PDB file of C-alpha atoms and ligand atoms in Angstrom:
ATOM      1  CA  MET R   1      -0.377   0.023  -0.193  1.00 97.00           C
ATOM      2  CA  LYS R   2       1.274   3.537  -0.831  1.00 98.00           C
ATOM      3  CA  ARG R   3       2.176   5.874   2.094  1.00 98.00           C
ATOM      4  CA  ILE R   4       1.930   9.427   1.814  1.00 98.00           C
ATOM      5  CA  LEU R   5       2.600  12.218   4.291  1.00 99.00           C
ATOM      6  CA  SER R   6       0.478  15.789   3.915  1.00 99.00           C
ATOM      7  CA  ILE R   7       1.697  19.010   5.906  1.00 98.00           C
ATOM      8  CA  GLN R   8      -0.728  21.024   6.877  1.00 98.00           C
ATOM      9  CA  ASP R   9      -2.895  22.349   9.814  1.00 98.00           C
ATOM     10  CA  ILE R  10      -5.803  20.572  11.903  1.00 98.00           C
ATOM     11  CA  SER R  11      -8.687  23.236  12.173  1.00 98.00           C
ATOM     12  CA  CYS R  12     -10.746  21.354  14.908  1.00 98.00           C
ATOM     13  CA  VAL R  13     -14.354  22.868  13.554  1.00 98.00           C
ATOM     14  CA  GLY R  14     -14.779  24.299  10.234  1.00 98.00           C
ATOM     15  CA  LYS R  15     -13.920  21.451   7.596  1.00 98.00           C
ATOM     16  CA  CYS R  16     -10.545  21.911   5.549  1.00 98.00           C
ATOM     17  CA  SER R  17      -6.623  20.468   5.323  1.00 98.00           C
ATOM     18  CA  LEU R  18      -6.313  17.310   7.475  1.00 98.00           C
ATOM     19  CA  THR R  19     -10.209  16.897   8.853  1.00 98.00           C
ATOM     20  CA  VAL R  20     -10.824  16.550   5.004  1.00 98.00           C
ATOM     21  CA  ALA R  21      -7.523  15.545   3.101  1.00 98.00           C
ATOM     22  CA  LEU R  22      -7.316  12.065   5.598  1.00 98.00           C
ATOM     23  CA  PRO R  23     -10.453  11.171   5.325  1.00 98.00           C
ATOM     24  CA  ILE R  24     -10.573  11.244   1.752  1.00 98.00           C
ATOM     25  CA  ILE R  25      -6.621  10.190   0.556  1.00 98.00           C
ATOM     26  CA  SER R  26      -7.361   6.930   3.325  1.00 98.00           C
ATOM     27  CA  ALA R  27     -11.169   6.557   1.366  1.00 98.00           C
ATOM     28  CA  LEU R  28      -8.935   6.593  -2.190  1.00 98.00           C
ATOM     29  CA  GLY R  29      -7.002   3.569  -0.775  1.00 98.00           C
ATOM     30  CA  ILE R  30      -3.818   5.638   0.096  1.00 98.00           C
ATOM     31  CA  GLU R  31      -2.115   5.497   3.625  1.00 98.00           C
ATOM     32  CA  ALA R  32      -1.992   8.839   4.902  1.00 98.00           C
ATOM     33  CA  ALA R  33       0.343   9.838   7.426  1.00 98.00           C
ATOM     34  CA  ILE R  34       0.133  13.349   8.578  1.00 98.00           C
ATOM     35  CA  LEU R  35       2.037  16.379   9.975  1.00 98.00           C
ATOM     36  CA  PRO R  36      -0.066  18.538  12.093  1.00 98.00           C
ATOM     37  CA  THR R  37       1.865  22.266  12.038  1.00 97.00           C
ATOM     38  CA  ALA R  38      -1.092  23.889  14.153  1.00 97.00           C
ATOM     39  CA  VAL R  39      -3.804  23.154  15.842  1.00 98.00           C
ATOM     40  CA  LEU R  40      -7.297  25.915  15.378  1.00 98.00           C
ATOM     41  CA  SER R  41     -10.516  25.844  17.074  1.00 98.00           C
ATOM     42  CA  THR R  42     -12.160  26.482  13.842  1.00 98.00           C
ATOM     43  CA  HIS R  43     -10.337  28.013  10.428  1.00 97.00           C
ATOM     44  CA  THR R  44      -9.187  31.524  10.264  1.00 96.00           C
ATOM     45  CA  ALA R  45     -12.751  32.608   8.630  1.00 95.00           C
ATOM     46  CA  PHE R  46     -14.710  31.750  11.737  1.00 96.00           C
ATOM     47  CA  GLY R  47     -15.216  35.099  13.715  1.00 95.00           C
ATOM     48  CA  GLY R  48     -12.430  33.804  16.262  1.00 96.00           C
ATOM     49  CA  PHE R  49     -10.344  31.049  16.412  1.00 97.00           C
ATOM     50  CA  THR R  50      -7.483  29.835  18.823  1.00 98.00           C
ATOM     51  CA  PHE R  51      -3.875  28.919  17.316  1.00 97.00           C
ATOM     52  CA  LYS R  52      -1.288  26.455  18.331  1.00 97.00           C
ATOM     53  CA  ASP R  53       1.638  26.485  16.617  1.00 97.00           C
ATOM     54  CA  LEU R  54       3.752  23.389  16.405  1.00 97.00           C
ATOM     55  CA  THR R  55       6.682  24.138  14.302  1.00 98.00           C
ATOM     56  CA  ASP R  56       8.618  22.752  17.565  1.00 98.00           C
ATOM     57  CA  GLU R  57       7.394  20.040  16.580  1.00 98.00           C
ATOM     58  CA  VAL R  58       8.065  19.383  13.292  1.00 98.00           C
ATOM     59  CA  GLU R  59      12.356  18.606  13.593  1.00 98.00           C
ATOM     60  CA  PRO R  60      11.744  16.276  16.551  1.00 98.00           C
ATOM     61  CA  ILE R  61       8.897  14.477  14.830  1.00 98.00           C
ATOM     62  CA  CYS R  62      11.189  13.727  11.306  1.00 98.00           C
ATOM     63  CA  LYS R  63      14.471  12.955  13.357  1.00 98.00           C
ATOM     64  CA  VAL R  64      12.167   9.725  15.344  1.00 98.00           C
ATOM     65  CA  TRP R  65      11.054   9.296  11.126  1.00 98.00           C
ATOM     66  CA  LYS R  66      14.939   9.170  10.497  1.00 98.00           C
ATOM     67  CA  GLN R  67      15.648   7.057  13.190  1.00 98.00           C
ATOM     68  CA  GLU R  68      12.669   4.739  12.078  1.00 98.00           C
ATOM     69  CA  ASP R  69      13.295   4.438   8.315  1.00 98.00           C
ATOM     70  CA  ILE R  70       9.890   5.581   7.504  1.00 98.00           C
ATOM     71  CA  ALA R  71       9.276   6.326   4.010  1.00 98.00           C
ATOM     72  CA  PHE R  72       6.603   8.154   1.794  1.00 98.00           C
ATOM     73  CA  ASP R  73       5.340   7.664  -1.656  1.00 98.00           C
ATOM     74  CA  GLY R  74       4.437  11.081  -1.734  1.00 98.00           C
ATOM     75  CA  ILE R  75       4.673  14.580   0.170  1.00 99.00           C
ATOM     76  CA  TYR R  76       1.037  16.564  -0.062  1.00 99.00           C
ATOM     77  CA  THR R  77       1.584  20.159   1.516  1.00 98.00           C
ATOM     78  CA  GLY R  78      -1.210  23.000   2.674  1.00 98.00           C
ATOM     79  CA  TYR R  79      -1.896  25.714   4.588  1.00 98.00           C
ATOM     80  CA  LEU R  80       1.505  26.473   6.554  1.00 97.00           C
ATOM     81  CA  GLY R  81       1.207  29.004   9.523  1.00 89.00           C
ATOM     82  CA  SER R  82       4.541  30.733   8.742  1.00 93.00           C
ATOM     83  CA  LYS R  83       7.480  31.413   6.662  1.00 95.00           C
ATOM     84  CA  GLU R  84       9.550  28.977   8.965  1.00 98.00           C
ATOM     85  CA  GLN R  85       7.339  26.322   8.095  1.00 98.00           C
ATOM     86  CA  ILE R  86       7.835  26.853   4.817  1.00 98.00           C
ATOM     87  CA  ASP R  87      11.968  25.979   5.432  1.00 98.00           C
ATOM     88  CA  LEU R  88      10.979  22.710   7.320  1.00 98.00           C
ATOM     89  CA  VAL R  89       8.887  21.816   4.009  1.00 98.00           C
ATOM     90  CA  LEU R  90      11.517  22.509   2.491  1.00 98.00           C
ATOM     91  CA  ASP R  91      13.596  20.478   4.217  1.00 98.00           C
ATOM     92  CA  ILE R  92      11.902  17.908   4.564  1.00 98.00           C
ATOM     93  CA  PHE R  93      11.383  17.757   0.867  1.00 98.00           C
ATOM     94  CA  ARG R  94      14.715  17.191   1.351  1.00 98.00           C
ATOM     95  CA  ASP R  95      15.194  14.413   3.568  1.00 98.00           C
ATOM     96  CA  PHE R  96      11.768  12.300   2.923  1.00 98.00           C
ATOM     97  CA  GLY R  97      11.186  13.914  -1.066  1.00 98.00           C
ATOM     98  CA  GLU R  98      13.924  13.077  -2.900  1.00 98.00           C
ATOM     99  CA  GLY R  99      12.721  10.995  -6.282  1.00 98.00           C
ATOM    100  CA  LYS R 100       9.013  11.193  -4.618  1.00 98.00           C
ATOM    101  CA  PHE R 101       5.656  12.791  -6.311  1.00 98.00           C
ATOM    102  CA  LYS R 102       5.680  16.408  -4.060  1.00 98.00           C
ATOM    103  CA  PHE R 103       3.146  18.027  -4.152  1.00 99.00           C
ATOM    104  CA  VAL R 104       2.073  21.751  -3.171  1.00 99.00           C
ATOM    105  CA  ASP R 105      -1.169  23.609  -2.861  1.00 98.00           C
ATOM    106  CA  PRO R 106       0.100  26.670  -1.552  1.00 98.00           C
ATOM    107  CA  ALA R 107      -3.245  27.325   0.469  1.00 98.00           C
ATOM    108  CA  MET R 108      -2.848  31.381   1.362  1.00 97.00           C
ATOM    109  CA  GLY R 109      -5.585  32.952  -0.126  1.00 97.00           C
ATOM    110  CA  ASP R 110      -9.215  33.700  -2.477  1.00 97.00           C
ATOM    111  CA  ASN R 111     -11.224  35.561  -4.265  1.00 96.00           C
ATOM    112  CA  GLY R 112      -8.335  38.200  -4.382  1.00 97.00           C
ATOM    113  CA  MET R 113      -7.374  38.654  -1.055  1.00 97.00           C
ATOM    114  CA  LEU R 114      -4.822  36.559   1.503  1.00 97.00           C
ATOM    115  CA  TYR R 115      -6.402  35.187   4.154  1.00 96.00           C
ATOM    116  CA  LYS R 116      -5.918  36.312   7.982  1.00 93.00           C
ATOM    117  CA  GLY R 117      -2.400  36.645   9.136  1.00 93.00           C
ATOM    118  CA  PHE R 118      -0.793  36.293   5.629  1.00 96.00           C
ATOM    119  CA  ASP R 119       0.611  39.203   3.596  1.00 97.00           C
ATOM    120  CA  GLU R 120       3.226  39.860   0.189  1.00 97.00           C
ATOM    121  CA  HIS R 121       6.401  38.579   1.785  1.00 98.00           C
ATOM    122  CA  PHE R 122       4.376  35.052   2.613  1.00 98.00           C
ATOM    123  CA  ALA R 123       3.008  34.798  -0.666  1.00 98.00           C
ATOM    124  CA  HIS R 124       6.784  35.408  -2.017  1.00 98.00           C
ATOM    125  CA  GLU R 125       8.209  32.580   0.362  1.00 98.00           C
ATOM    126  CA  MET R 126       5.036  30.538  -0.589  1.00 98.00           C
ATOM    127  CA  ALA R 127       6.215  30.909  -4.366  1.00 98.00           C
ATOM    128  CA  ARG R 128       9.491  29.069  -3.366  1.00 98.00           C
ATOM    129  CA  LEU R 129       7.723  26.033  -1.942  1.00 98.00           C
ATOM    130  CA  CYS R 130       6.045  25.786  -5.019  1.00 98.00           C
ATOM    131  CA  ALA R 131       9.800  26.456  -7.323  1.00 98.00           C
ATOM    132  CA  ALA R 132      10.600  22.668  -5.513  1.00 98.00           C
ATOM    133  CA  ALA R 133       7.601  20.957  -6.378  1.00 98.00           C
ATOM    134  CA  ASP R 134       6.467  18.553  -8.857  1.00 98.00           C
ATOM    135  CA  VAL R 135       2.704  19.938  -9.427  1.00 98.00           C
ATOM    136  CA  ILE R 136       1.150  22.998  -7.590  1.00 99.00           C
ATOM    137  CA  VAL R 137      -2.739  23.704  -7.385  1.00 99.00           C
ATOM    138  CA  PRO R 138      -2.641  27.780  -6.964  1.00 98.00           C
ATOM    139  CA  ASN R 139      -6.463  29.068  -7.754  1.00 98.00           C
ATOM    140  CA  LEU R 140      -6.175  32.227  -9.416  1.00 97.00           C
ATOM    141  CA  THR R 141      -5.282  34.930  -5.997  1.00 98.00           C
ATOM    142  CA  GLU R 142      -2.487  32.456  -4.973  1.00 98.00           C
ATOM    143  CA  ALA R 143      -0.422  32.485  -8.200  1.00 98.00           C
ATOM    144  CA  CYS R 144      -1.204  36.193  -8.668  1.00 98.00           C
ATOM    145  CA  PHE R 145       0.660  36.944  -5.420  1.00 98.00           C
ATOM    146  CA  MET R 146       3.321  34.599  -5.675  1.00 98.00           C
ATOM    147  CA  LEU R 147       4.114  36.068  -9.305  1.00 98.00           C
ATOM    148  CA  ASP R 148       3.068  39.696  -7.982  1.00 98.00           C
ATOM    149  CA  LYS R 149       0.594  39.920 -11.425  1.00 97.00           C
ATOM    150  CA  PRO R 150      -3.099  41.527 -10.931  1.00 95.00           C
ATOM    151  CA  TYR R 151      -5.392  39.669  -9.742  1.00 96.00           C
ATOM    152  CA  ILE R 152      -8.676  39.936 -12.038  1.00 96.00           C
ATOM    153  CA  SER R 153     -11.573  38.621 -10.961  1.00 93.00           C
ATOM    154  CA  SER R 154     -13.536  38.338 -14.145  1.00 93.00           C
ATOM    155  CA  GLY R 155     -13.714  39.389 -17.928  1.00 96.00           C
ATOM    156  CA  TYR R 156      -9.855  37.305 -18.541  1.00 97.00           C
ATOM    157  CA  ASP R 157      -8.698  35.992 -21.528  1.00 97.00           C
ATOM    158  CA  GLU R 158      -6.900  32.617 -22.274  1.00 97.00           C
ATOM    159  CA  ARG R 159      -3.795  34.179 -22.769  1.00 97.00           C
ATOM    160  CA  TYR R 160      -3.970  36.064 -19.369  1.00 97.00           C
ATOM    161  CA  ILE R 161      -4.118  32.402 -17.959  1.00 98.00           C
ATOM    162  CA  GLN R 162      -2.085  30.695 -19.450  1.00 98.00           C
ATOM    163  CA  ASP R 163       0.650  32.953 -19.314  1.00 98.00           C
ATOM    164  CA  ILE R 164       0.387  32.887 -15.305  1.00 98.00           C
ATOM    165  CA  LEU R 165       0.141  29.147 -15.671  1.00 98.00           C
ATOM    166  CA  VAL R 166       3.685  29.483 -17.596  1.00 98.00           C
ATOM    167  CA  SER R 167       4.916  32.282 -15.084  1.00 98.00           C
ATOM    168  CA  LEU R 168       4.373  29.375 -12.151  1.00 98.00           C
ATOM    169  CA  THR R 169       6.549  26.597 -13.806  1.00 98.00           C
ATOM    170  CA  ASP R 170       8.750  28.919 -14.656  1.00 98.00           C
ATOM    171  CA  LEU R 171       9.103  29.425 -10.806  1.00 98.00           C
ATOM    172  CA  GLY R 172      10.744  25.496 -11.171  1.00 98.00           C
ATOM    173  CA  CYS R 173       7.739  23.015 -10.583  1.00 98.00           C
ATOM    174  CA  LYS R 174       6.522  20.721 -13.542  1.00 96.00           C
ATOM    175  CA  LYS R 175       3.323  21.283 -13.922  1.00 98.00           C
ATOM    176  CA  ALA R 176       0.807  24.049 -12.826  1.00 98.00           C
ATOM    177  CA  VAL R 177      -3.260  23.473 -12.225  1.00 98.00           C
ATOM    178  CA  LEU R 178      -5.013  27.225 -11.840  1.00 98.00           C
ATOM    179  CA  THR R 179      -8.118  26.367 -10.755  1.00 98.00           C
ATOM    180  CA  GLY R 180     -11.447  28.589  -9.916  1.00 96.00           C
ATOM    181  CA  VAL R 181     -11.007  29.677 -13.723  1.00 98.00           C
ATOM    182  CA  GLY R 182     -14.016  31.205 -16.007  1.00 97.00           C
ATOM    183  CA  PHE R 183     -14.290  32.399 -19.156  1.00 98.00           C
ATOM    184  CA  GLU R 184     -18.010  31.934 -19.354  1.00 97.00           C
ATOM    185  CA  SER R 185     -20.212  33.631 -16.490  1.00 95.00           C
ATOM    186  CA  ASP R 186     -21.840  30.214 -15.709  1.00 97.00           C
ATOM    187  CA  LYS R 187     -18.503  27.876 -15.970  1.00 98.00           C
ATOM    188  CA  LEU R 188     -15.763  27.406 -13.251  1.00 98.00           C
ATOM    189  CA  GLY R 189     -13.008  25.119 -13.906  1.00 97.00           C
ATOM    190  CA  CYS R 190      -9.728  24.518 -13.582  1.00 98.00           C
ATOM    191  CA  TYR R 191      -6.868  25.225 -16.877  1.00 98.00           C
ATOM    192  CA  GLY R 192      -3.291  23.053 -16.010  1.00 98.00           C
ATOM    193  CA  TYR R 193      -0.068  23.022 -17.713  1.00 98.00           C
ATOM    194  CA  ASP R 194       3.124  20.958 -18.186  1.00 98.00           C
ATOM    195  CA  SER R 195       6.415  22.879 -18.754  1.00 98.00           C
ATOM    196  CA  GLU R 196       7.889  19.547 -19.825  1.00 96.00           C
ATOM    197  CA  THR R 197       5.860  18.840 -22.734  1.00 97.00           C
ATOM    198  CA  GLY R 198       4.278  22.696 -23.500  1.00 97.00           C
ATOM    199  CA  LYS R 199       0.741  21.975 -23.124  1.00 98.00           C
ATOM    200  CA  PHE R 200      -2.033  23.565 -21.648  1.00 98.00           C
ATOM    201  CA  TRP R 201      -5.490  21.335 -20.929  1.00 98.00           C
ATOM    202  CA  CYS R 202      -8.800  22.432 -19.276  1.00 98.00           C
ATOM    203  CA  ASP R 203     -11.678  21.495 -17.776  1.00 97.00           C
ATOM    204  CA  PHE R 204     -15.384  23.042 -17.275  1.00 98.00           C
ATOM    205  CA  ASN R 205     -18.308  22.382 -14.850  1.00 98.00           C
ATOM    206  CA  ASP R 206     -21.684  24.213 -14.263  1.00 98.00           C
ATOM    207  CA  LYS R 207     -21.200  27.291 -12.283  1.00 98.00           C
ATOM    208  CA  LYS R 208     -22.468  26.639  -8.564  1.00 98.00           C
ATOM    209  CA  PRO R 209     -24.953  28.525  -7.182  1.00 96.00           C
ATOM    210  CA  GLN R 210     -22.998  29.157  -4.212  1.00 96.00           C
ATOM    211  CA  SER R 211     -19.214  28.840  -2.835  1.00 96.00           C
ATOM    212  CA  PHE R 212     -18.007  27.195   0.215  1.00 97.00           C
ATOM    213  CA  HIS R 213     -15.211  27.013   2.929  1.00 97.00           C
ATOM    214  CA  GLY R 214     -12.753  23.978   2.077  1.00 98.00           C
ATOM    215  CA  THR R 215     -13.324  23.066  -1.201  1.00 98.00           C
ATOM    216  CA  GLY R 216      -9.909  24.103  -2.202  1.00 98.00           C
ATOM    217  CA  ASP R 217      -8.839  21.668   0.185  1.00 98.00           C
ATOM    218  CA  ILE R 218     -11.007  19.309  -1.108  1.00 98.00           C
ATOM    219  CA  PHE R 219      -9.849  19.575  -4.547  1.00 98.00           C
ATOM    220  CA  ALA R 220      -5.965  19.634  -3.707  1.00 99.00           C
ATOM    221  CA  SER R 221      -6.871  16.409  -2.008  1.00 99.00           C
ATOM    222  CA  VAL R 222      -8.652  14.168  -4.855  1.00 99.00           C
ATOM    223  CA  CYS R 223      -6.363  15.265  -7.226  1.00 98.00           C
ATOM    224  CA  PHE R 224      -2.970  14.765  -5.547  1.00 99.00           C
ATOM    225  CA  ALA R 225      -5.031  10.936  -4.226  1.00 98.00           C
ATOM    226  CA  SER R 226      -6.044  10.702  -7.834  1.00 98.00           C
ATOM    227  CA  LEU R 227      -2.450  11.401  -8.841  1.00 98.00           C
ATOM    228  CA  MET R 228      -1.065   8.778  -6.891  1.00 98.00           C
ATOM    229  CA  ASN R 229      -3.124   6.481  -8.389  1.00 98.00           C
ATOM    230  CA  GLY R 230      -1.734   6.254 -11.343  1.00 98.00           C
ATOM    231  CA  ASN R 231      -4.191   9.067 -13.153  1.00 98.00           C
ATOM    232  CA  ASN R 232      -2.350  11.700 -15.274  1.00 97.00           C
ATOM    233  CA  VAL R 233      -2.715  15.663 -14.222  1.00 97.00           C
ATOM    234  CA  ALA R 234      -5.576  15.849 -16.775  1.00 97.00           C
ATOM    235  CA  GLU R 235      -7.828  13.180 -15.770  1.00 98.00           C
ATOM    236  CA  ALA R 236      -6.470  14.052 -11.967  1.00 98.00           C
ATOM    237  CA  SER R 237      -7.810  17.640 -11.687  1.00 98.00           C
ATOM    238  CA  ALA R 238     -10.982  16.631 -13.552  1.00 98.00           C
ATOM    239  CA  ILE R 239     -11.971  14.060 -11.187  1.00 98.00           C
ATOM    240  CA  ALA R 240     -10.974  16.192  -8.534  1.00 98.00           C
ATOM    241  CA  ALA R 241     -13.141  19.219  -9.543  1.00 98.00           C
ATOM    242  CA  ASP R 242     -16.272  17.071 -10.206  1.00 98.00           C
ATOM    243  CA  PHE R 243     -15.912  15.447  -6.471  1.00 98.00           C
ATOM    244  CA  VAL R 244     -15.706  18.962  -5.145  1.00 98.00           C
ATOM    245  CA  CYS R 245     -18.709  19.604  -7.396  1.00 98.00           C
ATOM    246  CA  ASP R 246     -21.024  16.831  -6.301  1.00 98.00           C
ATOM    247  CA  CYS R 247     -19.818  17.571  -3.002  1.00 98.00           C
ATOM    248  CA  ILE R 248     -21.835  21.497  -3.396  1.00 98.00           C
ATOM    249  CA  ASP R 249     -24.770  19.657  -4.208  1.00 98.00           C
ATOM    250  CA  ALA R 250     -24.716  17.475  -1.374  1.00 98.00           C
ATOM    251  CA  THR R 251     -24.406  20.592   0.592  1.00 98.00           C
ATOM    252  CA  LEU R 252     -26.972  23.571  -1.165  1.00 97.00           C
ATOM    253  CA  ASP R 253     -29.999  22.024   0.416  1.00 94.00           C
ATOM    254  CA  ASP R 254     -27.817  22.285   3.946  1.00 94.00           C
ATOM    255  CA  GLU R 255     -28.478  25.248   5.611  1.00 92.00           C
ATOM    256  CA  THR R 256     -25.819  25.475   7.533  1.00 93.00           C
ATOM    257  CA  PRO R 257     -23.482  28.458   6.776  1.00 96.00           C
ATOM    258  CA  ILE R 258     -20.914  28.310   4.595  1.00 97.00           C
ATOM    259  CA  TRP R 259     -17.471  28.303   6.587  1.00 97.00           C
ATOM    260  CA  TYR R 260     -18.522  25.035   7.704  1.00 98.00           C
ATOM    261  CA  GLY R 261     -17.138  23.018   4.295  1.00 98.00           C
ATOM    262  CA  VAL R 262     -18.983  20.971   2.850  1.00 98.00           C
ATOM    263  CA  HIS R 263     -20.965  17.213   2.678  1.00 98.00           C
ATOM    264  CA  PHE R 264     -17.787  15.393   1.510  1.00 98.00           C
ATOM    265  CA  GLU R 265     -18.574  12.752   3.549  1.00 98.00           C
ATOM    266  CA  LYS R 266     -21.900  11.806   1.398  1.00 98.00           C
ATOM    267  CA  VAL R 267     -19.835  11.785  -1.773  1.00 98.00           C
ATOM    268  CA  LEU R 268     -17.940   9.337  -0.472  1.00 98.00           C
ATOM    269  CA  LYS R 269     -19.964   7.454   1.035  1.00 98.00           C
ATOM    270  CA  SER R 270     -21.531   7.301  -2.451  1.00 98.00           C
ATOM    271  CA  GLY R 271     -19.203   5.211  -3.720  1.00 98.00           C
ATOM    272  CA  LYS R 272     -18.779   6.813  -6.924  1.00 98.00           C
ATOM    273  CA  TYR R 273     -15.139   8.082  -6.465  1.00 98.00           C
ATOM    274  CA  ILE R 274     -13.699   4.240  -5.188  1.00 96.00           C
ATOM    275  CA  ASN R 275     -12.542   2.025  -7.072  1.00 84.00           C
TER     276      ASN R 275
HETATM  277  O1  LIG J 301      -9.223  25.598   3.777  1.00 74.77           O
HETATM  278  C1  LIG J 301      -7.841  26.669   3.846  1.00 74.77           C
HETATM  279  C2  LIG J 301      -7.572  26.872   5.109  1.00 74.77           C
HETATM  280  C3  LIG J 301      -6.844  25.931   5.635  1.00 74.77           C
HETATM  281  N1  LIG J 301      -6.644  26.055   7.321  1.00 74.77           N
HETATM  282  C4  LIG J 301      -6.563  27.045   7.844  1.00 74.77           C
HETATM  283  C5  LIG J 301      -7.723  28.599   6.977  1.00 74.77           C
HETATM  284  C6  LIG J 301      -8.172  27.876   5.900  1.00 74.77           C
HETATM  285  C7  LIG J 301      -8.588  28.662   4.968  1.00 74.77           C
HETATM  286  O2  LIG J 301      -9.602  29.842   5.418  1.00 74.77           O
HETATM  287  O3  LIG J 301      -7.665  28.986   8.411  1.00 74.77           O
HETATM  288  C8  LIG J 301      -6.502  27.501   8.575  1.00 74.77           C
END
């Protein structure tokens, strides 16, 4: 069985980061080891939240893993709390990621804004981590902050998107998938680029009437697991986008506030994505 390592925070309530990555990756047939970078009461889009930084734990944990000869087939990083954690993840890529699949979701913003606690400097640091990855899955906001490019919310053309994708791979990663891309008002999807073949691809779904928190983390978890299961990036990102759409459909009728996230559990339980 493949074993992967996911490095992100634990937000105790508000489905995102490790509380979605762990069940999804496990359900898709892969052992999911975790390195929690922080424990929060709730993710940062709730009105209030506690934040216990776990940076000090990273090196001692990794030391034991080395002593125990523990290895991973892939490493997937999401929300990270500080520049220091980015440097530590780069060390982990060096120590545990040589020749292994490295996947970075630079989770730090959406809708043209960075999440609470992040600034432009952090976005540039995140770009350094993206440079060391095989595949990255930023949304348009995250890509623009990493590249110092203007964020345009709508009305852009394919050249704008393709230029961003080429600039992302110029950072150093092999493949980039931009999420949250839409050329028509009723469609939303992802647009990818493989710098090794020079090929672009894209995949669009009907735009949902409502967006929810945590869907970027769900997209990344499904995309990463699908890649580990042998799909290529175009296939994996299309599967992940379909999965997110199904999660939103399973949640739309619910009265729960959008920051609680989507009912990915129902989609897993349906078995549609389990081979
Ligand atoms: O869903 C991304 C995410 C992950 N982790 C924490 C967050 C957010 C988004 O707001 O606050 C702690």
